[in-house]
JSON list of C-alpha atoms in Angstrom, two decimals:
[
{"chain": "B", "resi": 1, "resn": "MET", "atom": "CA", "xyz": [-13.53, -15.39, 7.55]},
{"chain": "B", "resi": 2, "resn": "ALA", "atom": "CA", "xyz": [-9.80, -14.80, 7.63]},
{"chain": "B", "resi": 3, "resn": "PRO", "atom": "CA", "xyz": [-8.90, -15.93, 11.15]},
{"chain": "B", "resi": 4, "resn": "GLU", "atom": "CA", "xyz": [-5.51, -14.17, 11.06]},
{"chain": "B", "resi": 5, "resn": "GLY", "atom": "CA", "xyz": [-7.19, -10.83, 10.37]},
{"chain": "B", "resi": 6, "resn": "THR", "atom": "CA", "xyz": [-4.59, -10.15, 7.66]},
{"chain": "B", "resi": 7, "resn": "CYS", "atom": "CA", "xyz": [-2.21, -11.96, 5.35]},
{"chain": "B", "resi": 8, "resn": "GLY", "atom": "CA", "xyz": [1.36, -12.59, 6.43]},
{"chain": "B", "resi": 9, "resn": "ASP", "atom": "CA", "xyz": [4.50, -12.99, 4.39]},
{"chain": "B", "resi": 10, "resn": "GLY", "atom": "CA", "xyz": [4.04, -16.74, 3.99]},
{"chain": "B", "resi": 11, "resn": "ARG", "atom": "CA", "xyz": [6.82, -17.81, 6.39]},
{"chain": "B", "resi": 12, "resn": "CYS", "atom": "CA", "xyz": [4.55, -18.49, 9.40]},
{"chain": "B", "resi": 13, "resn": "VAL", "atom": "CA", "xyz": [0.92, -18.65, 10.49]},
{"chain": "B", "resi": 14, "resn": "LEU", "atom": "CA", "xyz": [-0.14, -15.62, 12.52]},
{"chain": "B", "resi": 15, "resn": "ARG", "atom": "CA", "xyz": [-2.23, -15.88, 15.70]},
{"chain": "B", "resi": 16, "resn": "PHE", "atom": "CA", "xyz": [-5.91, -16.41, 14.91]},
{"chain": "B", "resi": 17, "resn": "ARG", "atom": "CA", "xyz": [-8.51, -13.99, 16.16]},
{"chain": "B", "resi": 18, "resn": "THR", "atom": "CA", "xyz": [-11.17, -15.65, 18.29]},
{"chain": "B", "resi": 19, "resn": "GLY", "atom": "CA", "xyz": [-14.34, -14.17, 16.73]},
{"chain": "B", "resi": 20, "resn": "ALA", "atom": "CA", "xyz": [-15.17, -17.14, 14.50]},
{"chain": "B", "resi": 21, "resn": "PHE", "atom": "CA", "xyz": [-14.56, -19.55, 17.38]},
{"chain": "B", "resi": 22, "resn": "VAL", "atom": "CA", "xyz": [-16.73, -17.89, 20.06]},
{"chain": "B", "resi": 23, "resn": "PRO", "atom": "CA", "xyz": [-19.95, -19.75, 19.09]},
{"chain": "B", "resi": 24, "resn": "GLY", "atom": "CA", "xyz": [-18.15, -23.06, 19.70]},
{"chain": "B", "resi": 25, "resn": "VAL", "atom": "CA", "xyz": [-19.56, -24.65, 16.55]},
{"chain": "B", "resi": 26, "resn": "PRO", "atom": "CA", "xyz": [-17.60, -26.67, 13.96]},
{"chain": "B", "resi": 27, "resn": "VAL", "atom": "CA", "xyz": [-15.60, -24.71, 11.38]},
{"chain": "B", "resi": 28, "resn": "LEU", "atom": "CA", "xyz": [-14.56, -25.65, 7.85]},
{"chain": "B", "resi": 29, "resn": "PRO", "atom": "CA", "xyz": [-10.85, -24.75, 7.55]},
{"chain": "B", "resi": 30, "resn": "VAL", "atom": "CA", "xyz": [-9.83, -23.50, 4.11]},
{"chain": "B", "resi": 31, "resn": "VAL", "atom": "CA", "xyz": [-6.07, -23.06, 3.74]},
{"chain": "B", "resi": 32, "resn": "LEU", "atom": "CA", "xyz": [-4.69, -20.63, 1.14]},
{"chain": "B", "resi": 33, "resn": "SER", "atom": "CA", "xyz": [-1.11, -20.97, -0.04]},
{"chain": "B", "resi": 34, "resn": "TYR", "atom": "CA", "xyz": [0.28, -18.44, -2.50]},
{"chain": "B", "resi": 35, "resn": "ASN", "atom": "CA", "xyz": [2.76, -19.86, -4.99]},
{"chain": "B", "resi": 36, "resn": "LYS", "atom": "CA", "xyz": [4.90, -16.80, -5.38]},
{"chain": "B", "resi": 37, "resn": "ARG", "atom": "CA", "xyz": [8.10, -16.70, -7.33]},
{"chain": "B", "resi": 38, "resn": "HIS", "atom": "CA", "xyz": [9.33, -13.15, -6.82]},
{"chain": "B", "resi": 39, "resn": "HIS", "atom": "CA", "xyz": [6.50, -11.24, -5.18]},
{"chain": "B", "resi": 40, "resn": "ASN", "atom": "CA", "xyz": [4.02, -12.45, -2.58]},
{"chain": "B", "resi": 41, "resn": "PRO", "atom": "CA", "xyz": [0.54, -11.17, -3.53]},
{"chain": "B", "resi": 42, "resn": "ALA", "atom": "CA", "xyz": [-0.61, -11.63, 0.08]},
{"chain": "B", "resi": 43, "resn": "TRP", "atom": "CA", "xyz": [2.11, -9.50, 1.68]},
{"chain": "B", "resi": 44, "resn": "THR", "atom": "CA", "xyz": [0.26, -6.32, 2.62]},
{"chain": "B", "resi": 45, "resn": "ILE", "atom": "CA", "xyz": [2.80, -4.34, 4.68]},
{"chain": "B", "resi": 46, "resn": "MET", "atom": "CA", "xyz": [4.16, -2.50, 1.65]},
{"chain": "B", "resi": 47, "resn": "ASN", "atom": "CA", "xyz": [2.85, 0.47, -0.31]},
{"chain": "B", "resi": 48, "resn": "GLU", "atom": "CA", "xyz": [-0.46, -0.63, -1.84]},
{"chain": "B", "resi": 49, "resn": "GLY", "atom": "CA", "xyz": [0.14, 1.03, -5.22]},
{"chain": "B", "resi": 50, "resn": "TRP", "atom": "CA", "xyz": [3.59, -0.47, -5.64]},
{"chain": "B", "resi": 51, "resn": "HIS", "atom": "CA", "xyz": [2.29, -3.81, -4.37]},
{"chain": "B", "resi": 52, "resn": "PHE", "atom": "CA", "xyz": [-0.39, -3.79, -7.10]},
{"chain": "B", "resi": 53, "resn": "VAL", "atom": "CA", "xyz": [2.15, -2.89, -9.83]},
{"chain": "B", "resi": 54, "resn": "ARG", "atom": "CA", "xyz": [4.52, -5.67, -8.75]},
{"chain": "B", "resi": 55, "resn": "MET", "atom": "CA", "xyz": [1.67, -8.17, -8.62]},
{"chain": "B", "resi": 56, "resn": "CYS", "atom": "CA", "xyz": [0.56, -7.20, -12.13]},
{"chain": "B", "resi": 57, "resn": "CYS", "atom": "CA", "xyz": [4.12, -7.53, -13.45]},
{"chain": "B", "resi": 58, "resn": "GLN", "atom": "CA", "xyz": [4.46, -11.05, -12.10]},
{"chain": "B", "resi": 59, "resn": "PHE", "atom": "CA", "xyz": [3.31, -13.32, -14.90]},
{"chain": "B", "resi": 60, "resn": "ASP", "atom": "CA", "xyz": [1.61, -15.86, -12.64]},
{"chain": "B", "resi": 61, "resn": "ASN", "atom": "CA", "xyz": [-0.13, -15.14, -9.32]},
{"chain": "B", "resi": 62, "resn": "ALA", "atom": "CA", "xyz": [-1.36, -18.58, -8.31]},
{"chain": "B", "resi": 63, "resn": "VAL", "atom": "CA", "xyz": [-2.93, -19.70, -5.07]},
{"chain": "B", "resi": 64, "resn": "ASP", "atom": "CA", "xyz": [-3.55, -23.23, -3.83]},
{"chain": "B", "resi": 65, "resn": "VAL", "atom": "CA", "xyz": [-6.82, -23.70, -1.96]},
{"chain": "B", "resi": 66, "resn": "GLU", "atom": "CA", "xyz": [-7.09, -26.71, 0.32]},
{"chain": "B", "resi": 67, "resn": "VAL", "atom": "CA", "xyz": [-10.40, -27.44, 2.03]},
{"chain": "B", "resi": 68, "resn": "LEU", "atom": "CA", "xyz": [-9.79, -29.48, 5.16]},
{"chain": "B", "resi": 69, "resn": "PRO", "atom": "CA", "xyz": [-12.35, -31.69, 6.87]},
{"chain": "B", "resi": 70, "resn": "PRO", "atom": "CA", "xyz": [-14.71, -29.89, 9.28]},
{"chain": "B", "resi": 71, "resn": "TYR", "atom": "CA", "xyz": [-13.07, -29.24, 12.63]},
{"chain": "B", "resi": 72, "resn": "VAL", "atom": "CA", "xyz": [-15.37, -30.14, 15.50]},
{"chain": "B", "resi": 73, "resn": "PRO", "atom": "CA", "xyz": [-14.36, -28.50, 18.79]},
{"chain": "B", "resi": 74, "resn": "SER", "atom": "CA", "xyz": [-13.99, -30.46, 22.00]},
{"chain": "B", "resi": 75, "resn": "GLU", "atom": "CA", "xyz": [-15.93, -29.39, 25.10]},
{"chain": "B", "resi": 76, "resn": "GLU", "atom": "CA", "xyz": [-12.76, -27.69, 26.37]},
{"chain": "B", "resi": 77, "resn": "GLU", "atom": "CA", "xyz": [-12.44, -25.76, 23.09]},
{"chain": "B", "resi": 78, "resn": "LYS", "atom": "CA", "xyz": [-16.12, -24.76, 23.19]},
{"chain": "B", "resi": 79, "resn": "ALA", "atom": "CA", "xyz": [-15.49, -23.24, 26.63]},
{"chain": "B", "resi": 80, "resn": "SER", "atom": "CA", "xyz": [-12.34, -21.42, 25.46]},
{"chain": "B", "resi": 81, "resn": "PRO", "atom": "CA", "xyz": [-12.42, -19.66, 22.08]},
{"chain": "B", "resi": 82, "resn": "THR", "atom": "CA", "xyz": [-8.72, -18.85, 22.52]},
{"chain": "B", "resi": 83, "resn": "LEU", "atom": "CA", "xyz": [-7.83, -22.54, 22.83]},
{"chain": "B", "resi": 84, "resn": "TYR", "atom": "CA", "xyz": [-10.13, -23.40, 19.91]},
{"chain": "B", "resi": 85, "resn": "ALA", "atom": "CA", "xyz": [-8.49, -20.74, 17.71]},
{"chain": "B", "resi": 86, "resn": "LYS", "atom": "CA", "xyz": [-5.00, -21.85, 18.74]},
{"chain": "B", "resi": 87, "resn": "ASN", "atom": "CA", "xyz": [-5.71, -25.49, 17.87]},
{"chain": "B", "resi": 88, "resn": "VAL", "atom": "CA", "xyz": [-7.12, -24.60, 14.45]},
{"chain": "B", "resi": 89, "resn": "GLN", "atom": "CA", "xyz": [-4.08, -22.34, 13.90]},
{"chain": "B", "resi": 90, "resn": "LYS", "atom": "CA", "xyz": [-1.86, -25.36, 14.62]},
{"chain": "B", "resi": 91, "resn": "LEU", "atom": "CA", "xyz": [-3.84, -27.40, 12.09]},
{"chain": "B", "resi": 92, "resn": "TYR", "atom": "CA", "xyz": [-3.30, -24.70, 9.42]},
{"chain": "B", "resi": 93, "resn": "ALA", "atom": "CA", "xyz": [0.41, -24.55, 10.25]},
{"chain": "B", "resi": 94, "resn": "LYS", "atom": "CA", "xyz": [0.78, -28.32, 10.04]},
{"chain": "B", "resi": 95, "resn": "THR", "atom": "CA", "xyz": [-1.02, -28.35, 6.67]},
{"chain": "B", "resi": 96, "resn": "LEU", "atom": "CA", "xyz": [1.31, -25.63, 5.34]},
{"chain": "B", "resi": 97, "resn": "SER", "atom": "CA", "xyz": [4.44, -27.03, 7.08]},
{"chain": "B", "resi": 98, "resn": "LEU", "atom": "CA", "xyz": [4.97, -23.65, 8.72]},
{"chain": "B", "resi": 99, "resn": "PRO", "atom": "CA", "xyz": [5.58, -22.52, 12.31]},
{"chain": "B", "resi": 100, "resn": "THR", "atom": "CA", "xyz": [2.96, -20.60, 14.29]},
{"chain": "B", "resi": 101, "resn": "VAL", "atom": "CA", "xyz": [3.69, -17.21, 15.84]},
{"chain": "B", "resi": 102, "resn": "ASN", "atom": "CA", "xyz": [1.89, -15.24, 18.50]},
{"chain": "B", "resi": 103, "resn": "GLN", "atom": "CA", "xyz": [1.74, -12.02, 16.46]},
{"chain": "B", "resi": 104, "resn": "SER", "atom": "CA", "xyz": [-1.45, -10.68, 14.92]},
{"chain": "B", "resi": 105, "resn": "GLN", "atom": "CA", "xyz": [-3.05, -7.67, 13.23]},
{"chain": "B", "resi": 106, "resn": "GLU", "atom": "CA", "xyz": [-2.44, -5.57, 16.37]},
{"chain": "B", "resi": 107, "resn": "GLU", "atom": "CA", "xyz": [1.33, -5.91, 16.02]},
{"chain": "B", "resi": 108, "resn": "PHE", "atom": "CA", "xyz": [1.02, -5.07, 12.32]},
{"chain": "B", "resi": 109, "resn": "SER", "atom": "CA", "xyz": [-0.89, -1.90, 13.21]},
{"chain": "B", "resi": 110, "resn": "ALA", "atom": "CA", "xyz": [1.76, -0.99, 15.78]},
{"chain": "B", "resi": 111, "resn": "LEU", "atom": "CA", "xyz": [4.44, -1.35, 13.08]},
{"chain": "B", "resi": 112, "resn": "VAL", "atom": "CA", "xyz": [2.48, 0.89, 10.72]},
{"chain": "B", "resi": 113, "resn": "LYS", "atom": "CA", "xyz": [2.12, 3.52, 13.48]},
{"chain": "B", "resi": 114, "resn": "ARG", "atom": "CA", "xyz": [5.89, 3.43, 14.01]},
{"chain": "B", "resi": 115, "resn": "ARG", "atom": "CA", "xyz": [6.28, 3.90, 10.21]},
{"chain": "B", "resi": 116, "resn": "VAL", "atom": "CA", "xyz": [7.93, 0.53, 9.73]},
{"chain": "B", "resi": 117, "resn": "GLY", "atom": "CA", "xyz": [7.51, -0.70, 6.18]},
{"chain": "B", "resi": 118, "resn": "VAL", "atom": "CA", "xyz": [9.13, -2.61, 3.39]},
{"chain": "B", "resi": 119, "resn": "SER", "atom": "CA", "xyz": [11.48, -1.27, 0.72]},
{"chain": "B", "resi": 120, "resn": "TRP", "atom": "CA", "xyz": [10.13, -0.74, -2.80]},
{"chain": "B", "resi": 121, "resn": "ASP", "atom": "CA", "xyz": [11.55, -4.11, -3.90]},
{"chain": "B", "resi": 122, "resn": "GLY", "atom": "CA", "xyz": [10.03, -5.96, -0.93]},
{"chain": "B", "resi": 123, "resn": "ARG", "atom": "CA", "xyz": [13.40, -7.21, 0.34]},
{"chain": "B", "resi": 124, "resn": "ARG", "atom": "CA", "xyz": [14.25, -4.93, 3.29]},
{"chain": "B", "resi": 125, "resn": "VAL", "atom": "CA", "xyz": [12.47, -3.54, 6.33]},
{"chain": "B", "resi": 126, "resn": "THR", "atom": "CA", "xyz": [12.45, 0.25, 6.39]},
{"chain": "B", "resi": 127, "resn": "ALA", "atom": "CA", "xyz": [11.95, 2.40, 9.48]},
{"chain": "B", "resi": 128, "resn": "PRO", "atom": "CA", "xyz": [12.73, 5.90, 10.76]},
{"chain": "B", "resi": 129, "resn": "GLU", "atom": "CA", "xyz": [15.99, 6.44, 12.65]},
{"chain": "B", "resi": 130, "resn": "GLY", "atom": "CA", "xyz": [15.93, 4.86, 16.11]},
{"chain": "B", "resi": 131, "resn": "VAL", "atom": "CA", "xyz": [12.87, 2.63, 15.59]},
{"chain": "B", "resi": 132, "resn": "VAL", "atom": "CA", "xyz": [14.81, -0.56, 14.79]},
{"chain": "B", "resi": 133, "resn": "ASP", "atom": "CA", "xyz": [17.52, -1.62, 17.26]},
{"chain": "B", "resi": 134, "resn": "CYS", "atom": "CA", "xyz": [20.98, -2.99, 16.35]},
{"chain": "B", "resi": 135, "resn": "ASN", "atom": "CA", "xyz": [19.55, -6.53, 16.16]},
{"chain": "B", "resi": 136, "resn": "GLY", "atom": "CA", "xyz": [16.82, -5.51, 13.71]},
{"chain": "B", "resi": 137, "resn": "PHE", "atom": "CA", "xyz": [13.98, -5.60, 16.26]},
{"chain": "B", "resi": 138, "resn": "VAL", "atom": "CA", "xyz": [11.26, -3.01, 16.87]},
{"chain": "B", "resi": 139, "resn": "ASP", "atom": "CA", "xyz": [10.00, -2.38, 20.41]},
{"chain": "B", "resi": 140, "resn": "LEU", "atom": "CA", "xyz": [6.23, -2.40, 19.88]},
{"chain": "B", "resi": 141, "resn": "ASN", "atom": "CA", "xyz": [5.62, -1.62, 23.55]},
{"chain": "B", "resi": 142, "resn": "MET", "atom": "CA", "xyz": [7.08, 1.86, 23.07]},
{"chain": "B", "resi": 143, "resn": "SER", "atom": "CA", "xyz": [4.05, 3.03, 21.11]},
{"chain": "B", "resi": 144, "resn": "THR", "atom": "CA", "xyz": [1.59, 1.61, 23.63]},
{"chain": "B", "resi": 145, "resn": "SER", "atom": "CA", "xyz": [3.48, 2.92, 26.68]},
{"chain": "B", "resi": 146, "resn": "LYS", "atom": "CA", "xyz": [3.40, 6.47, 25.28]},
{"chain": "B", "resi": 147, "resn": "LYS", "atom": "CA", "xyz": [-0.43, 6.32, 25.28]},
{"chain": "B", "resi": 148, "resn": "SER", "atom": "CA", "xyz": [-0.55, 5.68, 29.03]},
{"chain": "B", "resi": 149, "resn": "HIS", "atom": "CA", "xyz": [1.48, 8.81, 29.93]}
]
């Protein structure tokens, strides 16, 4: 199972979904690390066709796979799948020497709905006029608040 629900850009570890942690049984963490030089094969926010072409043009698309020891949850983690998921997320992040973030697939979907994407070369965020503020941030609450009206 991919606990993030998607692949990120490799600069952080996204929030883990809780589904795999609900049973409260031990998990076997397997950490994937893409060794990208110019193009990240895991970065899925861009146009799929162009993503595939860029991946094929990159001579080497390597991935390191590290199988960690089984993670046995504490009684507190068994009672709280959210805590269990967060602690395993921290373990992944420590293994990869990356920070954790509280974003997940839901935020990704909100970006797609707002037509936020990545330029053809994968170096810039693209968005319709008025979606990104002067600091380069997107208000994801705008799309959810419109649903309630």
